[in-house]
CSV table of C-alpha atoms in Angstrom, one decimal:
chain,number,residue,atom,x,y,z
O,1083,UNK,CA,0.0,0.0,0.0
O,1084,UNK,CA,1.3,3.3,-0.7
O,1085,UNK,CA,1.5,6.1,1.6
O,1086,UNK,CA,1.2,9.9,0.6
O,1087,UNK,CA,1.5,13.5,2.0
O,1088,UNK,CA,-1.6,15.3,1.3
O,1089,UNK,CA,-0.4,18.7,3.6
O,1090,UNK,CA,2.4,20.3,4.8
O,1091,UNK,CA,6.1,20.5,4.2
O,1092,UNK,CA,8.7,18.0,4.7
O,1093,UNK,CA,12.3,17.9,5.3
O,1094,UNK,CA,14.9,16.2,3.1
O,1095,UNK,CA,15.3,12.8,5.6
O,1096,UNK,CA,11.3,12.9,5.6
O,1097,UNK,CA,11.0,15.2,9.2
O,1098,UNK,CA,7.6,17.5,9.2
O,1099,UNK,CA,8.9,20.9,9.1
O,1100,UNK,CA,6.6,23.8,10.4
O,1101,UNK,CA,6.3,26.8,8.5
O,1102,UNK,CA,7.5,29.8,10.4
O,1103,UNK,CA,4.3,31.8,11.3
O,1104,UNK,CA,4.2,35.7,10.3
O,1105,UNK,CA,5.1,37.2,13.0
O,1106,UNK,CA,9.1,35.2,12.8
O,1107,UNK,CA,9.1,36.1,9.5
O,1108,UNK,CA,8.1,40.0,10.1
O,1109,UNK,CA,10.6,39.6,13.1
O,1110,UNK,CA,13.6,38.3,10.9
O,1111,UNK,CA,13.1,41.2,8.5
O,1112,UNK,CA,13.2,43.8,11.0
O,1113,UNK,CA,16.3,42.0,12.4
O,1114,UNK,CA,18.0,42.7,9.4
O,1115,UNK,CA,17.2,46.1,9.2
O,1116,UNK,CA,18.8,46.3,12.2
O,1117,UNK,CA,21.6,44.3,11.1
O,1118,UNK,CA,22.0,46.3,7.9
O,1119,UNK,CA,22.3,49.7,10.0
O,1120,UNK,CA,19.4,50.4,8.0
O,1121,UNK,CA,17.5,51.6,11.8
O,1122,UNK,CA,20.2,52.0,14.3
O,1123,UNK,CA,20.0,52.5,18.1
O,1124,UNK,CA,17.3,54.5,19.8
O,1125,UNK,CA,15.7,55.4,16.4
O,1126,UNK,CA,12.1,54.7,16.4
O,1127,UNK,CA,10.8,52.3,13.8
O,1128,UNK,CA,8.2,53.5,11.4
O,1129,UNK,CA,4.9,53.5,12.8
O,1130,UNK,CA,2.2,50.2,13.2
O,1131,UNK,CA,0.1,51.6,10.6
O,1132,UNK,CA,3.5,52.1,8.1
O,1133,UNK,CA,4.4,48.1,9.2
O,1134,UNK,CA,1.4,46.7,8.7
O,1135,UNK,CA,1.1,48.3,5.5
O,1136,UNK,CA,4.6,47.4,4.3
O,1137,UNK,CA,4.7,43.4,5.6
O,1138,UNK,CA,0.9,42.9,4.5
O,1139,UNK,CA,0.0,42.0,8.2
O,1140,UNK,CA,-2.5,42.5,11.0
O,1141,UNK,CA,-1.8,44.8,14.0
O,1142,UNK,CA,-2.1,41.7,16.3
O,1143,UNK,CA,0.8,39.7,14.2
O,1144,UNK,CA,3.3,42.8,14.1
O,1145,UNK,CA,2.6,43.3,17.7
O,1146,UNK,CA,3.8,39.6,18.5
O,1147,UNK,CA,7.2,40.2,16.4
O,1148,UNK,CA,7.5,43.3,18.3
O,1149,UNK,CA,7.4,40.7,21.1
O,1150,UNK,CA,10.2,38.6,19.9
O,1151,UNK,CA,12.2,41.6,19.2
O,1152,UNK,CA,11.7,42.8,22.7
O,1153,UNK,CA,12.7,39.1,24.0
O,1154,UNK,CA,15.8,39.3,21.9
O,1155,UNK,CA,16.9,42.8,23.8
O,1156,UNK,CA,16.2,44.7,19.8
O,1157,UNK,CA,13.4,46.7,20.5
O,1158,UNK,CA,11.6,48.6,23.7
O,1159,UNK,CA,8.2,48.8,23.2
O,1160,UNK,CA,5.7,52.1,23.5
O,1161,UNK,CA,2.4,50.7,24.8
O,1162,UNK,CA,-1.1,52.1,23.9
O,1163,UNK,CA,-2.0,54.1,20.7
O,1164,UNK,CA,0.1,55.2,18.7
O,1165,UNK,CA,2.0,52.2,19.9
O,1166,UNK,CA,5.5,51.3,18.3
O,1167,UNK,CA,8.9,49.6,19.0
O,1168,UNK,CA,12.3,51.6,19.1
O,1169,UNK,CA,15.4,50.5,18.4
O,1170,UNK,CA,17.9,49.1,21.8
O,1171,UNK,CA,21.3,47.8,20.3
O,1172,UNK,CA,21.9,44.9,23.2
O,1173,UNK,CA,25.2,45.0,25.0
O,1174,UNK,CA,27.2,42.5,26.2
O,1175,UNK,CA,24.9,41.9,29.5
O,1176,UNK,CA,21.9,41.0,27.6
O,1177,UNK,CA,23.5,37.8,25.7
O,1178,UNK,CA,25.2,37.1,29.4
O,1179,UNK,CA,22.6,34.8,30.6
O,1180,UNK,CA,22.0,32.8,26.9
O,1181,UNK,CA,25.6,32.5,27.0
O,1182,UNK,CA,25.9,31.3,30.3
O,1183,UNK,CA,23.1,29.0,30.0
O,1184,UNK,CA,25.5,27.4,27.5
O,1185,UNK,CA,28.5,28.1,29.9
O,1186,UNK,CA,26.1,26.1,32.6
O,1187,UNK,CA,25.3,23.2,30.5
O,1188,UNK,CA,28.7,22.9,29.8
O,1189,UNK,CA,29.6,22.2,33.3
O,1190,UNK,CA,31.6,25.5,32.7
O,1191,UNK,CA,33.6,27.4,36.0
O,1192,UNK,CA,34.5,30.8,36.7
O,1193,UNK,CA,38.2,29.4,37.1
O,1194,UNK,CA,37.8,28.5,33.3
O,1195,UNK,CA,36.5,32.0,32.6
O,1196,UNK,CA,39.2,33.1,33.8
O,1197,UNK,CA,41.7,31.2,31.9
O,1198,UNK,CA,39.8,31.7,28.8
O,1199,UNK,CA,40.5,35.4,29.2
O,1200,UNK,CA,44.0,34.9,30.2
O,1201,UNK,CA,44.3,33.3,26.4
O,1202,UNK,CA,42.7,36.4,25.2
O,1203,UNK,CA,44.1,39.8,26.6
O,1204,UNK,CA,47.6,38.8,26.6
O,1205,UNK,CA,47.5,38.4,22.7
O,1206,UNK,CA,45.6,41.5,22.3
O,1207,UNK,CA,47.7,43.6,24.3
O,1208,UNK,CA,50.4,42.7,22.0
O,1209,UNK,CA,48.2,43.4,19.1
O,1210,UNK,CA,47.7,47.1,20.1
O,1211,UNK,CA,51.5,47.8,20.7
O,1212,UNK,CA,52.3,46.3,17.4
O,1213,UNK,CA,49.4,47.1,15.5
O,1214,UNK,CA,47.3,49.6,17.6
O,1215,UNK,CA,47.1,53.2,16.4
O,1216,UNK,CA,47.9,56.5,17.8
O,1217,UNK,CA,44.3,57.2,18.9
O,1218,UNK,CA,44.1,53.2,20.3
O,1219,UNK,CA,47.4,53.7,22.3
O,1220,UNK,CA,46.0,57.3,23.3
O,1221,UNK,CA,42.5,56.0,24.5
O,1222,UNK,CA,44.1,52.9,26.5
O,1223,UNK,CA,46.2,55.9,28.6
O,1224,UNK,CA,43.0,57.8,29.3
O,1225,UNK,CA,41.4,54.7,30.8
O,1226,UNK,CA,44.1,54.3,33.1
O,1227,UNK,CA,43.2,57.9,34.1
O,1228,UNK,CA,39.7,57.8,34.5
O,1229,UNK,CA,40.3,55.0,36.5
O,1230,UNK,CA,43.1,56.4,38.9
O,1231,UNK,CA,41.0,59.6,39.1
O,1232,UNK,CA,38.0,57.6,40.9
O,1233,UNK,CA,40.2,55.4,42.9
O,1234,UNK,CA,41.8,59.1,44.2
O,1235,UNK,CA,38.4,60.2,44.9
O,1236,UNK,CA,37.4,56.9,46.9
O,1237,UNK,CA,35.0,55.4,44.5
O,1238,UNK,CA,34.3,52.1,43.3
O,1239,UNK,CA,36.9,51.1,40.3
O,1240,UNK,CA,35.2,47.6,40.1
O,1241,UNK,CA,33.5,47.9,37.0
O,1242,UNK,CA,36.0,50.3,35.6
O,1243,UNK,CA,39.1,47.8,35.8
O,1244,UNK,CA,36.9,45.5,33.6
O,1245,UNK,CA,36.3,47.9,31.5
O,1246,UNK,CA,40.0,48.5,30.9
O,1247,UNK,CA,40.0,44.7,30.5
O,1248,UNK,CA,37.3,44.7,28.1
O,1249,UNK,CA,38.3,47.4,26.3
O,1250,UNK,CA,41.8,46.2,26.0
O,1251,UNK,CA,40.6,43.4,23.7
O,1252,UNK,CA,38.5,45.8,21.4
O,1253,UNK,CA,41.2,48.4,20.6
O,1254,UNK,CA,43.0,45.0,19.4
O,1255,UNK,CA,40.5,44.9,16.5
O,1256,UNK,CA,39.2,41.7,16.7
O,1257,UNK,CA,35.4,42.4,16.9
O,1258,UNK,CA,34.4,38.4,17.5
O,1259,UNK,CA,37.0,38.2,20.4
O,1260,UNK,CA,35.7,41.7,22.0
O,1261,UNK,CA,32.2,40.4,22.4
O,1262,UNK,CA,32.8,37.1,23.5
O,1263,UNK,CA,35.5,38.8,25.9
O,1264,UNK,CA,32.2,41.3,26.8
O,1265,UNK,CA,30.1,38.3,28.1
O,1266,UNK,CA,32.9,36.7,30.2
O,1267,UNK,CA,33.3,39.6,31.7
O,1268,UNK,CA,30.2,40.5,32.7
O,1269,UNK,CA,30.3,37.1,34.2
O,1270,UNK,CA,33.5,37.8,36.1
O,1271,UNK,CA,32.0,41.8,36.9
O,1272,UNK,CA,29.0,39.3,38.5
O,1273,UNK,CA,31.2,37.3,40.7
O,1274,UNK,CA,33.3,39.7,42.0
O,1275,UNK,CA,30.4,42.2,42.8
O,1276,UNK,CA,28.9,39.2,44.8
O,1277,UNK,CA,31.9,37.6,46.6
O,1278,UNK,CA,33.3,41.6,47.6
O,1279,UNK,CA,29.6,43.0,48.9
O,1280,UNK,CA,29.9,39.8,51.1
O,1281,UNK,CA,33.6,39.8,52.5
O,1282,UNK,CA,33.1,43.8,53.2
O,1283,UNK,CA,36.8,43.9,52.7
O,1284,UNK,CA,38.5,46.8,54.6
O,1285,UNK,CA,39.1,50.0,53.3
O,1286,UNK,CA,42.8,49.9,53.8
O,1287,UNK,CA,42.8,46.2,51.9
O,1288,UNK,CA,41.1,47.5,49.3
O,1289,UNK,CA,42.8,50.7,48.6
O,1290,UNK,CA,46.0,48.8,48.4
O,1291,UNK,CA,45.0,46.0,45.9
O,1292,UNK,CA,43.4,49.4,43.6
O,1293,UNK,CA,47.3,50.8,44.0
O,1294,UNK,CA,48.3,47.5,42.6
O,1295,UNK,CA,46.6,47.3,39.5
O,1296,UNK,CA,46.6,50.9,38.5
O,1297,UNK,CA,50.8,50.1,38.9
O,1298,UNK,CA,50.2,46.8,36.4
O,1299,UNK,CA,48.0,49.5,34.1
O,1300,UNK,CA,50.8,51.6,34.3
O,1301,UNK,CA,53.3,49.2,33.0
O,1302,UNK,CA,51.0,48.1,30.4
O,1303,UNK,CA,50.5,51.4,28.5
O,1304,UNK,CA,54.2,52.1,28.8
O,1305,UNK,CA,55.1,48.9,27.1
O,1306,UNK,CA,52.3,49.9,24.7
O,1307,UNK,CA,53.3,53.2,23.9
O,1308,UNK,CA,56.9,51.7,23.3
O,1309,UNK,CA,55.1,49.2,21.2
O,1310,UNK,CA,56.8,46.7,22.6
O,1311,UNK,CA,54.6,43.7,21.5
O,1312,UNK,CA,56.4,41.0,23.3
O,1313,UNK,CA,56.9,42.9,26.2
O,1314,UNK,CA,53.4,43.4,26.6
O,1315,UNK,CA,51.9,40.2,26.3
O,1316,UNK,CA,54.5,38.7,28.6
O,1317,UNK,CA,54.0,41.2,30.9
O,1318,UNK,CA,50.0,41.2,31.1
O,1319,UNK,CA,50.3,36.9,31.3
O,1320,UNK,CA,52.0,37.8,34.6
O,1321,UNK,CA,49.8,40.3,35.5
O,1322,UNK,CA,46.3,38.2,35.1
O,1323,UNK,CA,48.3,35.2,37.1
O,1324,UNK,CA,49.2,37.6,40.0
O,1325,UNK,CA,45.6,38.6,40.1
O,1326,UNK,CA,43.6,35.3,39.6
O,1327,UNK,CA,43.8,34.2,43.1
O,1328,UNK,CA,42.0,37.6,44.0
O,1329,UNK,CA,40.0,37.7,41.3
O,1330,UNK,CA,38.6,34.5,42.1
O,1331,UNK,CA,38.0,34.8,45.6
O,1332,UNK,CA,35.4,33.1,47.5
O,1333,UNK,CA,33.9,29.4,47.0
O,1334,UNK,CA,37.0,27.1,46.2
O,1335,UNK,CA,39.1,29.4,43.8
O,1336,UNK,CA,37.3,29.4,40.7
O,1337,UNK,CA,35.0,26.8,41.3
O,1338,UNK,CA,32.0,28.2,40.9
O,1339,UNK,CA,29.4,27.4,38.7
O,1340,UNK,CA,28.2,30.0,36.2
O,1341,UNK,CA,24.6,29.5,37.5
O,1342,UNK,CA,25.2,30.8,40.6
O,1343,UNK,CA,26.0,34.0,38.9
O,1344,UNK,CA,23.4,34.4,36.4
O,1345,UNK,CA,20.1,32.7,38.0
């Protein structure tokens, strides 16, 4: 007896496929725009009346892709009439718990967090000496400064030492490498703003440890402004191994799991 198919759409090894509904579709062509630069951040899409017109669609479907843009951190939504979506270009922190869920699943630590960045930064602080322009070299040095200036004025430097880290591996040039750098380190900003809010360290302890790195910083942009590649990267390989034990404070050095951080 023979068998046939009288609806719906198979794939090549005979597995139904579902056809995407409307609003995936009207929510991968606004992606692209997106993509494209064609609407760029904080620019207002064209109105739901415009959409609807242009993608053929109801106001209920366009709202749900609205939805799925909002779910992938693309869009903020304006509720009630006129209604509309604008554009939010999604940092580093929103793909930080996706990511992680991976990192989880993985069985992923913070300790191998860490030595995934120590791959990392190393390499691209020899890419900026030896590659790096005037205005890269230039912008690494002001960091520094902006971060010695709140450390003199007795202000937090947590989040602005992984900053330097984080922007370290963008002047490199390496576009892929900075974002996946940007996750890990909101990761590690995570960890350490959890473990130090809960050890209360003293002010003296912590002042000293901030003297410390804004002396390895130091080092750093002078090896960089000599564009002394090799120096460099030998120098911050050093650095990251003098600061993983503090880094990674708390727990059992590292071996935390990466959904204690994020959930």
């Amino acid at each position: 007896m023979t068998s046939h198919v009288t609806s719906g759409v198979f794939s090549g090894n005979g597995v139904p496929v579902r056809p995407k509904k409307m609003a995936d579709i009207v929510a991968g062509r606004i992606r692209r725009m997106i993509a494209r630069g064609e609407v760029t951040d904080g620019q207002w899409l064209p109105t739901e009346p415009q959409l609807m017109a242009e993608f053929g669609v109801s106001r209920p479907t366009l709202r749900e892709a609205f939805r799925l843009l909002e779910a992938d951190s693309l869009v903020s939504i304006r509720r009630g009439p006129p209604g509309g979506a604008r554009v939010t270009i999604p940092g580093p922190e929103a793909a930080a718990a996706q990511f992680g869920m991976l990192l989880t699943l993985s069985g992923t630590t913070l300790a191998d967090i860490y030595e995934a960045r120590m791959t990392i930064e190393p390499a691209a602080a020899r890419a900026i000496a030896e590659r790096g322009t005037a205005a890269d070299r230039k912008q690494l040095a002001e960091l520094l400064e902006e971060v010695r200036a709140a450390a003199d004025a007795g202000r937090s430097v947590d989040r602005m030492i992984v900053r330097f880290h984080q922007s370290l591996v963008e002047l490199s040039g390496n576009r892929t490498l900075a974002t996946v750098t940007g996750m890990l380190n909101e990761i590690i900003t995570r960890h350490i703003e959890q473990v130090f809010a809960d050890a209360r360290e003293p002010a003296e302890e912590v002042a000293a440890n901030t003297k410390r790195a804004l002396r390895a910083y130091e080092r750093l942009v002078d090896l960089v402004d000599a564009r002394d590649g090799e120096g460099a990267e030998k120098f911050w390989t050093r650095h990251m191994k003098a600061a993983r034990p503090y880094v990674l404070k708390g727990g059992t050095q590292g071996a935390t799991q990466v959904v204690d951080l994020l959930y």
